[in-house]
Amino acid sequence: MRCSLYIHIPFCFSKCRYCDFFSVAGHDDLIDEYLEAVAGEWKLYERNTPIELTTVYIGGGTPSFLSIAQWERFGKMLLKQLPCVSGAEWTVECNPESFSAEKASALAAVGVNRLTLGIQTLDDRELRLIGRPHTSRQAMEVLDNPALLRFNSIGIDVMYGLPGQTIGSLNRTLHALLDRPIVKHLSAYELTIAEHTPFGRHRSILPLPEEDAVSAMTGALHAAASDHGFKQYEVSNFSRDGFRCRHNSGYWDHVPYIGLGCAAHSYLHPRRFWNIGDIIRYCSMVKSGAFPVEREESIDAAALAREMAFLGFRRNDGLNEEAFREKTGMDFRRWAGEDRLQRFIDDNLVVYQRPLWRATARGMFAADYLARELF
Amino acid sequence: MERDFIRNFCIIAHIDHGKSTLADRFLEITGTISKEKMQAQVLDDMDLERERGITIKSHPIRMQYTAQDGKAYEFNLIDTPGHVDFSYEVSRSLAACEGAILVVDASQGIEAQTLTNIFLALDNNLAIIPVLNKVDLPSAHPEEVRRQVADLLGIDPATILSCSAKTGAGVAPILERVLVDIPPPGGDASAPLKALIFDSKFDSFRGAVAYVRIFEGTMRRGDAINFFSTGINYDVDEIGFFRMGRFPLDTLQAGEVGYMIANIRTVSDIKIGDTVTTRLGGTQEAVAGYREVKPMVFSGIYPIDKADYEDLRSALEKLQLNDSSISYLPETSSALGFGFRAGFLGLLHMEIVQERLYREFNVDIITTIPNVKYHIRMKNGDELYIESPAKMPSQQEVEFISEPVTKLQIITPAEYVGAIMKLCEEKRGKMGTMEYLETTRVCLHYRIPLAEIIIDFFDRLKSCSRGYASMDYEFDGYERENLVKLDILINGTPVDAFSSIVHRDNTYHFGQEITSKLKELIPRQQFEVAIQAAIGNKVIARSTVKAFRKDVTSKCYGGDITRKRKLLEKQKEGKRRMKQVGNIEIPQEAFLAVLSRD
C-alpha cells in the first residue's frame, strides 16, 4: 500500500494560549516511553500489509522539543526503517526556541529533507501575547543558520489576526521572512479562537483586530506572497514554484494516510479514525498490542462528496469532476445542482474549465460559503 | 339560614396592602381553619399568585361567626382579583356582595387601585368599611391616611378602624362591624330563580364549578337550568358552599353564596356575570351588569422548539379551562413558524398566562411584543379590526386607523409629578385633571392610548417615581389617531413579521431603532444587505450590512478533515434554521430581538 505517514509529537516547552491541538507541557518524563509506543504502533500496521511511504510528516506539539539523543534513539527505533519511496518528502516541524544546528544534523541523518519553522510573527509583543516561548531574534537566527542548507525546502508558519497585530506589523513579518531565498513555503493561518483554550476563556479582553482589519491583513498576505514569488495553492498555503507541501496536498486529495501517536488521524478508505488523546492510555494500549483508536467513521460517498467539494474550492487546483465521479460514483453537476453552479459562475465565485471547477480569487475568500451552499 | 343571619362581603385593597393576610385572620378567628393548617394566605392557592402578592381567582368561603350578641351568623367572604386587568371580574364579585372592607396600608396611603376599587364598590352600591392596616409598622402614618380615607369617602375619621392583619391586633372588631354595617341580603326564596355566576373554576372530574350568588328563588340539586346570555341548558348535579373544600347542600336560597356543578365540559358555556335561572318558570330579568369579556392586549406565543407546538396547544387549552378570558387562535409567522395569537385582558394577565405556561406546563415559549386591537377604516369604506400588525393592509389602502384609549390615573408623591408628566407626554397621553389628595400626594388623570401603556409604561413609571407612583387604567373607547404601518424591508422585500403600527410622530425614532438593531444581528452575506424602514413607499430609515469580504476559515487542521467537514455541516444546519428572505438569510435571533419582549 502506498500512503503517507503522520507522526504526532505532543510535547511542548509550554502551551500556547490559542492552541487546541493535543499537546502537553511539563511531561518530558513521558517522551521516551511515548516514542517507543509510536514505534510499536507502526509495527501494528506493518504487520498487516506491506507499506510504501510517499511522504512523512512529523508534527506536534513541538517535534524539535525532543533532544538530539531522543531523535537518535527514535531514528534507530523507527525512523531509519521507514519504507520511504525514493524522493519521498519528509517534513519535521521545528520551533525557533528548540532549534540548533546539531539537531538539524540529527534530523537530516535520519532522512528528513524538509523543515517548517513555527515563527508565527516577528513582533515580540505579539509573540508574548499568544504565549510563544521564542523571540523574533531567535527566529531570525534560525533562518541564518547554515544547517538549513542541508534541507530541500524550508517552510515558515505565520499567523495573522493576532491580538494587537496591525497590517504594518504583519507586513514587516512577511517581508522579512519571504525575503530570504531559503524560505520556499509559507503557511499563513488566521488566528481561530477555540472555546476551551485560554484565549477562548478570555476572548472578550483580547485586543483582537476588527473583521475589516483581518480582511485587510488577508489582502496584505496575498500581496506580500506574490511580491516575493510565492503562489497560493490553498487558502492558507503559498510556495515558490515546485515547493508545495506534498504531504498536506495528499490530505486534500484523499490519498491514504496513517497517523501515528496520540490524537493522530488516519485515513484508509473508507475508514477515517483517530487515536486516543491521552499519552498514558495510548502507550498502554499499544503495549498490549491493540490499535489505540478512539473513534472512527466511515467515509461514505456522501461524506466524500462533501469533503471533495469543500477541499476543492479551497485550492487552486480546484475540484476535478472526473476524479469526483471516480471516487464518489456521482456526477458533480447533478450533486451540486446545475442552477447553483451557474449562480456561482454568474457571481464570479467559480470558474469552470473542463474538467476543473475552481474557485476564483474572490471565491476562495468565500470557500466556506460555497461549501455550505453545496452541503 | 335566615337571610337576616347572612352577610356577603369582600375585601378590596391595593396590591400588598394586606388583603390576603386579613382574610387569613378571619378564617382563624371564625375557626374555619385551624392555625396549624393555615398555609400563609390560603385563599391564593396558586404559587404564582402568592409570589406576586395578588389574587387572580376568587374563592368564596363560608365562615360561621358567633357575634357579641351570642348568635351564629353565616359570613360569606368573597375574594376578588386584585388587578385592574380583571376589573370586570372584580365588579361581578362585588355584585355578589352587600358590603366591602376597604383595606388601606397605613404606611403607603391611598393608591391608584384603592380609588378604582372604591368607585367600583360605590357603583355596586356596597356598604364600605374602611380599615387601616399595618398600623404597627414604624413607617405607618395612620392619622394622615385616616384623614385621606375619610375625605374620600366623606365619612367621620373616628369611624375608621385600625388593625395589624399580620399580628391579628384589631381584627376581631372588623368582623363585628361587618355584622352591623353591612346589610343582610334581600330576595325571596320562593320567587323564580335568579342567580349570578361571578366566577368559575375547572375541575377535571366534575367539569366547570360555577360560583354563584342567589338573588331570587332557590336553586335545587337536579334543577333544569338555563343560562341567560347563551340560552344553553344544563341540569344541576351538585350545589353547596366552600369551606376549605366543597360542602354539598340540597338547596341554595336567595341571599346565599355557593357553587354549582352541572357537568359543564365546555368552559365557554360559563360566562362570568351571566344569570342562571330554571328552564321552567324562571326569571325574566337578568342580573344587571353582564358583558362579554373582550381581550384588550394581544401577543403571539410560539414554541421555541417547533416540536413543542402540540404541547403548547394543550397547555393553552388547559389554561383556558380555568381562565375563560384567555382567547387564542393558531397563527403562522413567516419568521417564527407555527404558534398562536392570544388575547388577554391586560398586561398583567398576559404576564401571568405566559409565566404559567412556562412554569406549570414547562413549555419554552417566545412571546412577541404585545399590541392592541386596531380599528381600520379602508379607503373603499370597509372597516376591520386587526389584532396583529402583520395583518395590517398596506398604508395606501387605509383611510385611517383608530386605537383603543384608556382613562389612566396615577397617584404619586408630588415631587415626581414633573417626571411623570414628561413620561405621559412622551407616551401620547392627554392630561385631564390633577388633584391633591393631601399636600404631598397628587392624583393625575390622563387619557392615553392603550398601546402606549402595554409596553414599558409601568416600569418607567416606577423608575421615574422611585417606585412610589401607582397607576390604574380602564378602557375608554376607540379614537382616531395619526397611526401608520411601518414596514421593514430587507433588500426591498417587506418582512411581515417586522411590521408595526406606530404613531406618525414616532416613526423616525422607531424605524431607526429597528434598522440599527437588525444591522447588528443580520450576518454579513455575499451581498450588501439594505435594511429599510418604510411607510408605504417612503423610506424613513436605513442601515446597511456590508457584504463579507471573506467567509473562509484558514485554520490548520492537518489530517483532521472530519472536523472541518463537521463544522461546515453544523453551519449548514444553522443556515437551515435561518429564514430566507429573497436571497438574504436572517437568523432567528434577529426576529427575536425585534419581536420578543426582553
Coordinates of C-alpha atoms in Angstrom, one line a residue, chain B residues 29-340:
Chain B
I29 CA -61.0 33.8 64.3
T30 CA -64.1 32.1 63.0
G31 CA -62.5 28.7 63.4
T32 CA -62.9 28.0 59.7
I33 CA -59.4 26.7 59.5
S34 CA -57.0 25.8 62.4
K35 CA -53.9 27.9 62.8
E36 CA -51.8 24.8 62.1
K37 CA -53.4 24.2 58.8
M38 CA -53.1 27.7 57.8
Q39 CA -50.9 27.9 54.9
A40 CA -50.0 31.5 54.6
Q41 CA -52.7 33.2 52.6
V42 CA -54.8 30.1 52.0
L43 CA -57.1 31.9 49.5
D44 CA -54.3 32.3 47.0
D45 CA -53.7 28.7 46.1
M46 CA -51.6 29.2 43.0
D47 CA -47.9 29.7 43.7
L48 CA -47.6 32.4 41.2
E49 CA -50.3 34.4 42.9
R50 CA -48.7 34.1 46.2
E51 CA -45.4 35.1 44.8
R52 CA -46.8 38.2 43.2
G53 CA -49.0 39.0 46.1
I54 CA -52.1 39.2 44.0
T55 CA -55.1 37.1 43.8
I56 CA -56.3 36.1 40.4
K57 CA -59.0 33.7 41.1
S58 CA -61.7 34.3 43.7
H59 CA -62.8 31.7 46.1
P60 CA -65.9 32.3 48.2
I61 CA -65.5 31.0 51.7
R62 CA -68.3 30.4 54.2
M63 CA -67.5 31.2 57.8
Q64 CA -69.6 30.7 61.0
Y65 CA -69.3 33.8 63.1
T66 CA -70.5 33.9 66.6
A67 CA -71.2 37.5 67.3
Q68 CA -71.2 39.5 70.5
D69 CA -74.9 39.0 70.7
G70 CA -74.2 35.3 71.1
K71 CA -75.9 34.4 67.8
A72 CA -74.3 32.4 65.0
Y73 CA -74.1 34.1 61.6
E74 CA -73.1 32.9 58.1
F75 CA -70.4 35.1 56.7
N76 CA -69.6 34.6 53.0
L77 CA -66.2 36.1 52.2
I78 CA -65.8 36.6 48.5
D79 CA -62.2 37.1 47.4
T80 CA -61.6 39.4 44.5
P81 CA -58.9 39.6 41.9
G82 CA -56.5 42.4 42.8
H83 CA -55.7 43.9 39.5
V84 CA -57.1 46.3 37.0
D85 CA -56.9 43.8 34.2
F86 CA -59.6 41.9 36.0
S87 CA -61.8 44.9 36.8
Y88 CA -64.9 43.3 35.1
E89 CA -64.4 40.2 37.2
V90 CA -63.9 42.3 40.3
S91 CA -67.1 44.1 39.5
R92 CA -69.0 40.8 39.2
S93 CA -67.6 39.6 42.6
L94 CA -68.6 42.9 44.1
A95 CA -72.1 42.4 42.6
A96 CA -72.4 39.3 44.7
C97 CA -71.9 41.2 47.9
E98 CA -73.7 43.7 50.0
G99 CA -70.6 45.2 51.5
A100 CA -66.8 45.6 51.2
I101 CA -63.9 46.0 53.6
L102 CA -61.6 48.6 52.2
V103 CA -58.1 47.9 53.4
V104 CA -55.6 50.7 53.1
D105 CA -52.0 50.3 54.1
A106 CA -51.2 52.9 56.8
S107 CA -47.7 53.4 55.6
Q108 CA -48.5 53.6 51.9
G109 CA -51.8 55.5 51.9
I110 CA -54.2 55.6 49.1
E111 CA -53.1 54.2 45.8
A112 CA -54.5 54.3 42.3
Q113 CA -56.1 51.0 42.7
T114 CA -57.7 51.9 46.0
L115 CA -59.6 54.6 44.2
T116 CA -60.7 52.3 41.4
N117 CA -61.9 49.8 44.0
I118 CA -63.8 52.4 45.9
F119 CA -65.6 53.6 42.7
L120 CA -66.4 50.0 41.8
A121 CA -67.8 49.4 45.3
L122 CA -69.8 52.6 45.2
D123 CA -71.1 51.6 41.7
N124 CA -72.3 48.4 43.1
N125 CA -74.0 50.2 46.0
L126 CA -71.9 48.4 48.6
A127 CA -71.5 49.4 52.2
I128 CA -67.9 50.2 52.7
I129 CA -66.0 49.5 55.9
P130 CA -62.6 51.3 55.7
V131 CA -59.8 49.7 57.7
L132 CA -56.2 50.9 58.1
N133 CA -53.8 48.0 58.0
K134 CA -50.2 47.7 59.1
V135 CA -50.6 50.4 61.8
D136 CA -47.8 48.7 63.8
L137 CA -45.2 49.4 61.1
P138 CA -42.7 52.1 62.1
S139 CA -43.2 53.8 58.8
A140 CA -47.0 54.0 59.3
H141 CA -48.6 57.4 59.4
P142 CA -52.2 56.3 60.3
E143 CA -53.6 59.7 61.2
E144 CA -52.8 61.2 57.8
V145 CA -54.0 58.2 55.9
R146 CA -57.1 58.1 58.1
R147 CA -57.8 61.7 57.0
Q148 CA -57.3 60.9 53.3
V149 CA -59.7 58.0 53.5
A150 CA -62.3 59.9 55.5
D151 CA -62.1 62.7 52.9
L152 CA -62.5 60.3 50.0
L153 CA -65.5 58.6 51.5
G154 CA -67.0 61.6 53.1
I155 CA -67.2 60.0 56.5
D156 CA -66.1 60.8 60.1
P157 CA -62.4 59.8 60.6
A158 CA -63.3 58.5 64.0
T159 CA -65.3 55.6 62.5
I160 CA -62.3 54.2 60.6
L161 CA -60.9 51.0 62.2
S162 CA -57.2 50.2 62.5
C163 CA -55.6 46.8 62.6
S164 CA -52.5 44.8 62.0
A165 CA -53.6 41.8 59.9
K166 CA -50.2 40.3 60.5
T167 CA -50.4 40.2 64.3
G168 CA -54.2 40.0 64.4
A169 CA -54.5 43.1 66.6
G170 CA -57.7 45.0 65.9
V171 CA -59.1 42.3 63.5
A172 CA -61.9 41.0 65.7
P173 CA -63.8 44.3 65.8
I174 CA -63.8 44.3 62.0
L175 CA -66.0 41.2 61.9
E176 CA -68.4 42.8 64.4
R177 CA -68.6 45.9 62.1
V178 CA -69.4 43.6 59.1
L179 CA -72.4 42.4 61.0
V180 CA -73.5 45.8 61.9
D181 CA -72.6 47.9 58.9
I182 CA -73.3 45.5 56.1
P183 CA -77.0 44.8 55.4
P184 CA -78.2 41.3 55.1
P185 CA -79.1 40.2 51.6
G186 CA -82.5 40.7 50.2
G187 CA -84.5 38.4 47.9
D188 CA -87.3 36.0 48.1
A189 CA -86.6 32.2 48.3
S190 CA -89.9 31.4 46.7
A191 CA -89.5 33.7 43.7
P192 CA -88.3 32.4 40.3
L193 CA -84.6 31.6 40.4
K194 CA -82.2 34.4 39.6
A195 CA -78.6 33.6 40.3
L196 CA -75.3 35.4 39.3
I197 CA -72.3 33.5 38.1
F198 CA -69.4 35.5 39.5
D199 CA -66.6 33.1 38.8
S200 CA -65.8 29.6 37.8
K201 CA -63.1 27.1 38.1
F202 CA -62.5 23.9 36.2
D203 CA -62.4 20.5 37.9
S204 CA -61.1 17.8 35.6
F205 CA -63.6 15.3 37.1
R206 CA -66.7 17.4 37.5
G207 CA -66.3 20.0 34.8
A208 CA -66.9 23.6 35.5
V209 CA -67.6 24.6 39.0
A210 CA -69.5 27.9 38.9
Y211 CA -69.5 30.3 41.9
V212 CA -73.0 31.6 42.3
R213 CA -74.9 34.2 44.2
I214 CA -78.6 33.6 44.5
F215 CA -80.5 36.8 44.3
E216 CA -84.0 35.4 44.0
G217 CA -85.6 32.0 44.5
T218 CA -83.9 28.7 45.3
M219 CA -81.5 26.5 43.4
R220 CA -82.0 22.8 44.0
R221 CA -80.0 19.8 43.1
G222 CA -81.4 18.3 39.9
D223 CA -82.9 21.6 38.7
A224 CA -83.1 22.0 34.9
I225 CA -81.4 25.3 34.4
N226 CA -80.7 27.8 31.7
F227 CA -78.0 30.4 31.1
F228 CA -79.3 33.8 30.1
S229 CA -76.7 35.0 27.8
T230 CA -76.1 31.8 25.8
G231 CA -79.5 30.1 26.2
I232 CA -77.7 26.9 27.0
N233 CA -79.4 24.3 29.2
Y234 CA -77.9 22.1 31.9
D235 CA -79.1 20.0 34.8
V236 CA -77.7 20.8 38.3
D237 CA -75.6 17.9 39.6
E238 CA -74.5 19.4 42.8
I239 CA -74.7 22.6 44.8
G240 CA -73.1 23.6 48.0
F241 CA -70.7 26.0 49.7
F242 CA -66.9 26.3 50.2
R243 CA -65.1 26.0 53.4
M244 CA -61.7 24.5 52.8
G245 CA -63.3 22.2 50.3
R246 CA -66.7 21.8 48.8
F247 CA -69.7 21.1 51.1
P248 CA -72.7 19.8 49.2
L249 CA -76.2 21.1 50.1
D250 CA -79.6 20.3 48.8
T251 CA -80.6 23.9 48.2
L252 CA -79.1 27.4 47.9
Q253 CA -81.6 30.1 48.7
A254 CA -81.9 33.7 47.9
G255 CA -79.2 35.7 49.6
E256 CA -76.7 32.7 49.7
V257 CA -73.4 32.3 48.0
G258 CA -72.1 28.9 46.9
Y259 CA -71.1 26.7 44.0
M260 CA -72.9 24.8 41.3
I261 CA -71.8 21.8 39.3
A262 CA -73.7 20.8 36.2
N263 CA -71.4 18.6 34.2
I264 CA -70.3 21.6 32.1
R265 CA -67.5 20.5 29.9
T266 CA -67.4 23.4 27.6
V267 CA -65.9 26.2 29.5
S268 CA -67.1 28.8 27.2
D269 CA -70.7 28.0 28.2
I270 CA -70.0 29.5 31.5
K271 CA -69.8 33.3 31.3
I272 CA -68.8 35.4 34.2
G273 CA -71.6 37.8 35.0
D274 CA -74.2 35.5 33.4
T275 CA -77.5 34.8 35.1
V276 CA -78.7 31.3 35.9
T277 CA -82.4 30.5 36.1
T278 CA -84.7 27.5 35.8
R279 CA -85.9 26.3 32.4
L280 CA -89.5 26.3 33.6
G281 CA -90.9 29.3 35.5
G282 CA -87.6 31.1 35.5
T283 CA -87.0 34.8 36.0
Q284 CA -87.4 37.1 33.1
E285 CA -84.9 39.5 34.3
A286 CA -81.1 39.1 34.3
V287 CA -78.8 40.3 36.9
A288 CA -77.6 43.7 35.6
G289 CA -74.0 44.4 34.5
Y290 CA -73.2 41.4 32.3
R291 CA -70.9 41.9 29.4
E292 CA -68.9 39.8 27.1
V293 CA -65.3 39.9 28.2
K294 CA -63.1 41.1 25.3
P295 CA -59.4 40.7 25.2
M296 CA -57.5 44.1 25.0
V297 CA -54.0 43.0 24.6
F298 CA -52.6 40.6 22.0
S299 CA -49.4 38.8 21.7
G300 CA -48.0 35.9 19.6
I301 CA -47.0 32.8 21.5
Y302 CA -44.6 30.5 19.7
P303 CA -42.8 27.4 20.9
I304 CA -39.1 27.9 20.9
D305 CA -38.7 24.3 19.7
K306 CA -41.1 23.5 16.8
A307 CA -41.6 20.1 18.3
D308 CA -43.4 21.7 21.3
Y309 CA -46.2 23.1 19.2
E310 CA -48.7 20.4 20.3
D311 CA -47.6 20.7 23.9
L312 CA -48.2 24.5 23.7
R313 CA -51.6 24.0 22.3
S314 CA -52.7 21.6 25.0
A315 CA -51.2 23.8 27.7
L316 CA -53.3 26.7 26.4
E317 CA -56.4 24.5 26.3
K318 CA -55.8 23.6 29.9
L319 CA -55.2 27.2 31.0
Q320 CA -58.4 28.3 29.3
L321 CA -60.4 25.9 31.3
N322 CA -59.7 27.9 34.4
D323 CA -59.5 31.2 32.7
S324 CA -62.0 31.7 30.0
S325 CA -60.8 35.2 29.4
I326 CA -57.8 33.9 27.5
S327 CA -58.5 33.6 23.8
Y328 CA -56.2 32.2 21.2
L329 CA -56.1 31.3 17.6
P330 CA -53.5 29.4 15.6
E331 CA -51.2 31.8 13.8
T332 CA -48.3 31.3 11.4
S333 CA -45.5 33.7 11.3
S334 CA -43.1 33.7 8.4
A335 CA -40.4 34.3 11.0
L336 CA -41.4 32.2 14.0
G337 CA -43.3 29.4 12.4
F338 CA -46.4 27.9 13.9
G339 CA -47.8 29.4 17.1
F340 CA -50.8 31.2 18.4

